[in-house]
């Protein structure tokens, strides 16, 4: 009877030492997830350039833009003039002076739209302006504001 009790005790200890989940081939999974938000930014530097209306200014650099957009489908840059592509003055008798904005070598009238086909990081582009000569311009200060906007596709 002592032998039987000793054998039962050894069997009980052996079973207790074996993990209950030790089935062959058992596994589990952990799902990993992350999201990257679309981020498109422009950093604009105004060169403080003075344009010459009397003799004209041809493709004069007026600033630069650093573009960053992580949209894999690309993005669009638009350049819009507050005055519809004209330099305006409050001087008596002054007429608006038309000009052409140029963004990264591209122009198309009073506004410019440039399409990039892929993501770009820290791409530098120049902003330039062409003003035709107007020897009969009225004295005064002529101004306009260009707004550069970036948007993912």
CSV table of C-alpha atoms in Angstrom, one decimal:
chain,number,residue,atom,x,y,z
A,1,UNK,CA,0.0,0.0,0.0
A,2,UNK,CA,2.9,2.3,0.7
A,3,UNK,CA,4.2,1.5,-2.8
A,4,UNK,CA,0.8,2.4,-4.3
A,5,UNK,CA,0.7,5.8,-2.4
A,6,UNK,CA,4.3,6.6,-3.4
A,7,UNK,CA,3.6,5.8,-7.1
A,8,UNK,CA,0.4,8.0,-6.9
A,9,UNK,CA,2.4,10.8,-5.3
A,10,UNK,CA,5.1,10.7,-8.0
A,11,UNK,CA,2.4,10.7,-10.8
A,12,UNK,CA,0.7,13.7,-9.2
A,13,UNK,CA,4.0,15.6,-8.9
A,14,UNK,CA,4.8,14.8,-12.6
A,15,UNK,CA,1.4,16.1,-13.8
A,16,UNK,CA,1.6,19.2,-11.7
A,17,UNK,CA,5.0,20.1,-13.2
A,18,UNK,CA,3.8,19.9,-16.8
A,19,UNK,CA,2.1,23.1,-18.2
A,20,UNK,CA,-1.5,22.7,-18.9
A,21,UNK,CA,-1.2,24.5,-22.4
A,22,UNK,CA,1.7,22.5,-23.7
A,23,UNK,CA,-0.2,21.3,-26.7
A,24,UNK,CA,2.0,20.8,-29.8
A,25,UNK,CA,1.8,23.6,-32.4
A,26,UNK,CA,-0.2,26.1,-30.3
A,27,UNK,CA,0.3,29.8,-31.2
A,28,UNK,CA,-1.2,33.3,-30.9
A,29,UNK,CA,-1.0,36.5,-32.8
A,30,UNK,CA,-0.8,40.2,-32.1
A,31,UNK,CA,-2.1,42.6,-34.8
A,32,UNK,CA,0.1,45.8,-35.2
A,33,UNK,CA,-1.6,48.9,-36.6
A,34,UNK,CA,-0.4,52.4,-37.3
A,35,UNK,CA,-1.7,55.4,-39.3
A,36,UNK,CA,0.3,58.2,-40.9
A,37,UNK,CA,-1.7,61.4,-41.4
A,38,UNK,CA,-1.4,63.3,-44.7
A,39,UNK,CA,0.9,66.3,-44.1
A,40,UNK,CA,1.5,69.0,-46.7
A,41,UNK,CA,3.3,72.2,-45.9
A,42,UNK,CA,5.0,75.1,-47.6
A,43,UNK,CA,7.6,77.4,-46.1
A,44,UNK,CA,7.7,80.7,-48.1
A,45,UNK,CA,10.6,83.1,-48.1
A,46,UNK,CA,10.0,86.6,-49.6
A,47,UNK,CA,13.1,87.9,-51.3
A,48,UNK,CA,12.0,91.6,-50.9
A,49,UNK,CA,12.7,92.2,-54.5
A,50,UNK,CA,11.8,95.6,-56.1
A,51,UNK,CA,10.2,95.2,-59.5
A,52,UNK,CA,10.9,97.8,-62.2
A,53,UNK,CA,7.7,98.8,-63.9
A,54,UNK,CA,9.3,101.5,-66.1
A,55,UNK,CA,11.9,99.3,-67.9
A,56,UNK,CA,10.2,96.0,-67.1
A,57,UNK,CA,11.4,93.0,-65.1
A,58,UNK,CA,11.9,89.6,-66.8
A,59,UNK,CA,11.6,86.5,-64.7
A,60,UNK,CA,12.9,88.3,-61.6
A,61,UNK,CA,13.1,86.0,-58.5
A,62,UNK,CA,10.8,87.4,-55.8
A,63,UNK,CA,10.9,84.4,-53.4
A,64,UNK,CA,11.4,80.8,-52.7
A,65,UNK,CA,9.2,78.0,-51.4
A,66,UNK,CA,10.1,74.7,-49.6
A,67,UNK,CA,7.4,72.1,-50.3
A,68,UNK,CA,6.8,69.0,-48.3
A,69,UNK,CA,3.9,66.6,-48.8
A,70,UNK,CA,3.8,63.0,-47.9
A,71,UNK,CA,0.8,62.1,-50.2
A,72,UNK,CA,2.0,59.2,-52.3
A,73,UNK,CA,-0.4,60.3,-55.1
A,74,UNK,CA,1.3,63.7,-55.2
A,75,UNK,CA,0.0,67.1,-54.6
A,76,UNK,CA,-0.8,70.5,-56.2
A,77,UNK,CA,0.7,73.9,-55.6
A,78,UNK,CA,-1.3,76.9,-56.5
A,79,UNK,CA,-0.1,80.5,-56.7
A,80,UNK,CA,-2.9,83.1,-56.5
A,81,UNK,CA,-2.7,86.8,-56.9
A,82,UNK,CA,-4.8,89.0,-54.5
A,83,UNK,CA,-5.3,91.5,-57.4
A,84,UNK,CA,-5.9,89.1,-60.2
A,85,UNK,CA,-2.3,89.3,-61.6
A,86,UNK,CA,-1.9,93.1,-61.4
A,87,UNK,CA,0.1,95.5,-59.4
A,88,UNK,CA,-2.2,98.2,-58.1
A,89,UNK,CA,-1.5,101.7,-56.8
A,90,UNK,CA,-3.7,104.2,-54.9
A,91,UNK,CA,-2.0,107.1,-56.7
A,92,UNK,CA,-4.4,109.4,-58.6
A,93,UNK,CA,-4.6,108.3,-62.2
A,94,UNK,CA,-2.6,105.1,-61.7
A,95,UNK,CA,-3.7,102.1,-63.8
A,96,UNK,CA,-3.1,98.5,-62.7
A,97,UNK,CA,0.0,96.9,-64.2
A,98,UNK,CA,-0.3,93.3,-65.3
A,99,UNK,CA,2.4,90.8,-64.6
A,100,UNK,CA,3.0,87.1,-64.9
A,101,UNK,CA,3.9,84.9,-61.9
A,102,UNK,CA,6.3,82.0,-62.5
A,103,UNK,CA,6.5,79.1,-60.1
A,104,UNK,CA,9.3,76.6,-60.5
A,105,UNK,CA,9.7,77.6,-64.1
A,106,UNK,CA,6.0,77.3,-64.9
A,107,UNK,CA,3.5,80.1,-65.7
A,108,UNK,CA,0.0,80.3,-67.1
A,109,UNK,CA,-1.4,83.8,-66.8
A,110,UNK,CA,-2.3,85.5,-63.6
A,111,UNK,CA,-2.3,82.3,-61.5
A,112,UNK,CA,-0.2,79.1,-61.6
A,113,UNK,CA,-1.1,75.5,-60.7
A,114,UNK,CA,1.7,73.0,-60.5
A,115,UNK,CA,1.0,69.3,-60.1
A,116,UNK,CA,3.5,67.0,-58.5
A,117,UNK,CA,3.0,63.3,-59.2
A,118,UNK,CA,4.5,61.9,-56.0
A,119,UNK,CA,5.4,62.8,-52.5
A,120,UNK,CA,8.2,65.3,-52.0
A,121,UNK,CA,10.1,66.3,-49.0
A,122,UNK,CA,11.9,69.6,-48.7
A,123,UNK,CA,11.7,70.4,-52.4
A,124,UNK,CA,12.8,74.0,-53.1
A,125,UNK,CA,11.0,76.0,-55.8
A,126,UNK,CA,11.6,79.6,-57.0
A,127,UNK,CA,8.9,82.2,-57.4
A,128,UNK,CA,9.6,84.8,-60.1
A,129,UNK,CA,7.6,87.5,-61.8
A,130,UNK,CA,7.7,89.1,-65.3
A,131,UNK,CA,6.5,92.7,-65.6
A,132,UNK,CA,6.3,94.2,-69.1
A,133,UNK,CA,7.9,97.7,-69.5
A,134,UNK,CA,5.5,100.6,-69.0
A,135,UNK,CA,7.3,103.9,-69.5
A,136,UNK,CA,4.1,105.8,-68.9
A,137,UNK,CA,3.3,104.4,-65.4
A,138,UNK,CA,2.0,107.0,-62.9
A,139,UNK,CA,4.3,107.7,-59.9
A,140,UNK,CA,3.4,105.8,-56.8
A,141,UNK,CA,3.7,102.5,-55.0
A,142,UNK,CA,2.3,99.4,-56.7
A,143,UNK,CA,1.6,96.2,-54.8
A,144,UNK,CA,0.1,92.8,-54.9
A,145,UNK,CA,0.3,89.7,-52.7
A,146,UNK,CA,0.9,86.2,-54.0
A,147,UNK,CA,-0.5,83.3,-51.9
A,148,UNK,CA,1.1,79.9,-52.3
A,149,UNK,CA,-1.1,76.9,-51.3
A,150,UNK,CA,-0.4,73.2,-51.2
A,151,UNK,CA,-2.9,70.4,-51.3
A,152,UNK,CA,-2.5,66.6,-51.4
A,153,UNK,CA,-4.2,64.8,-54.2
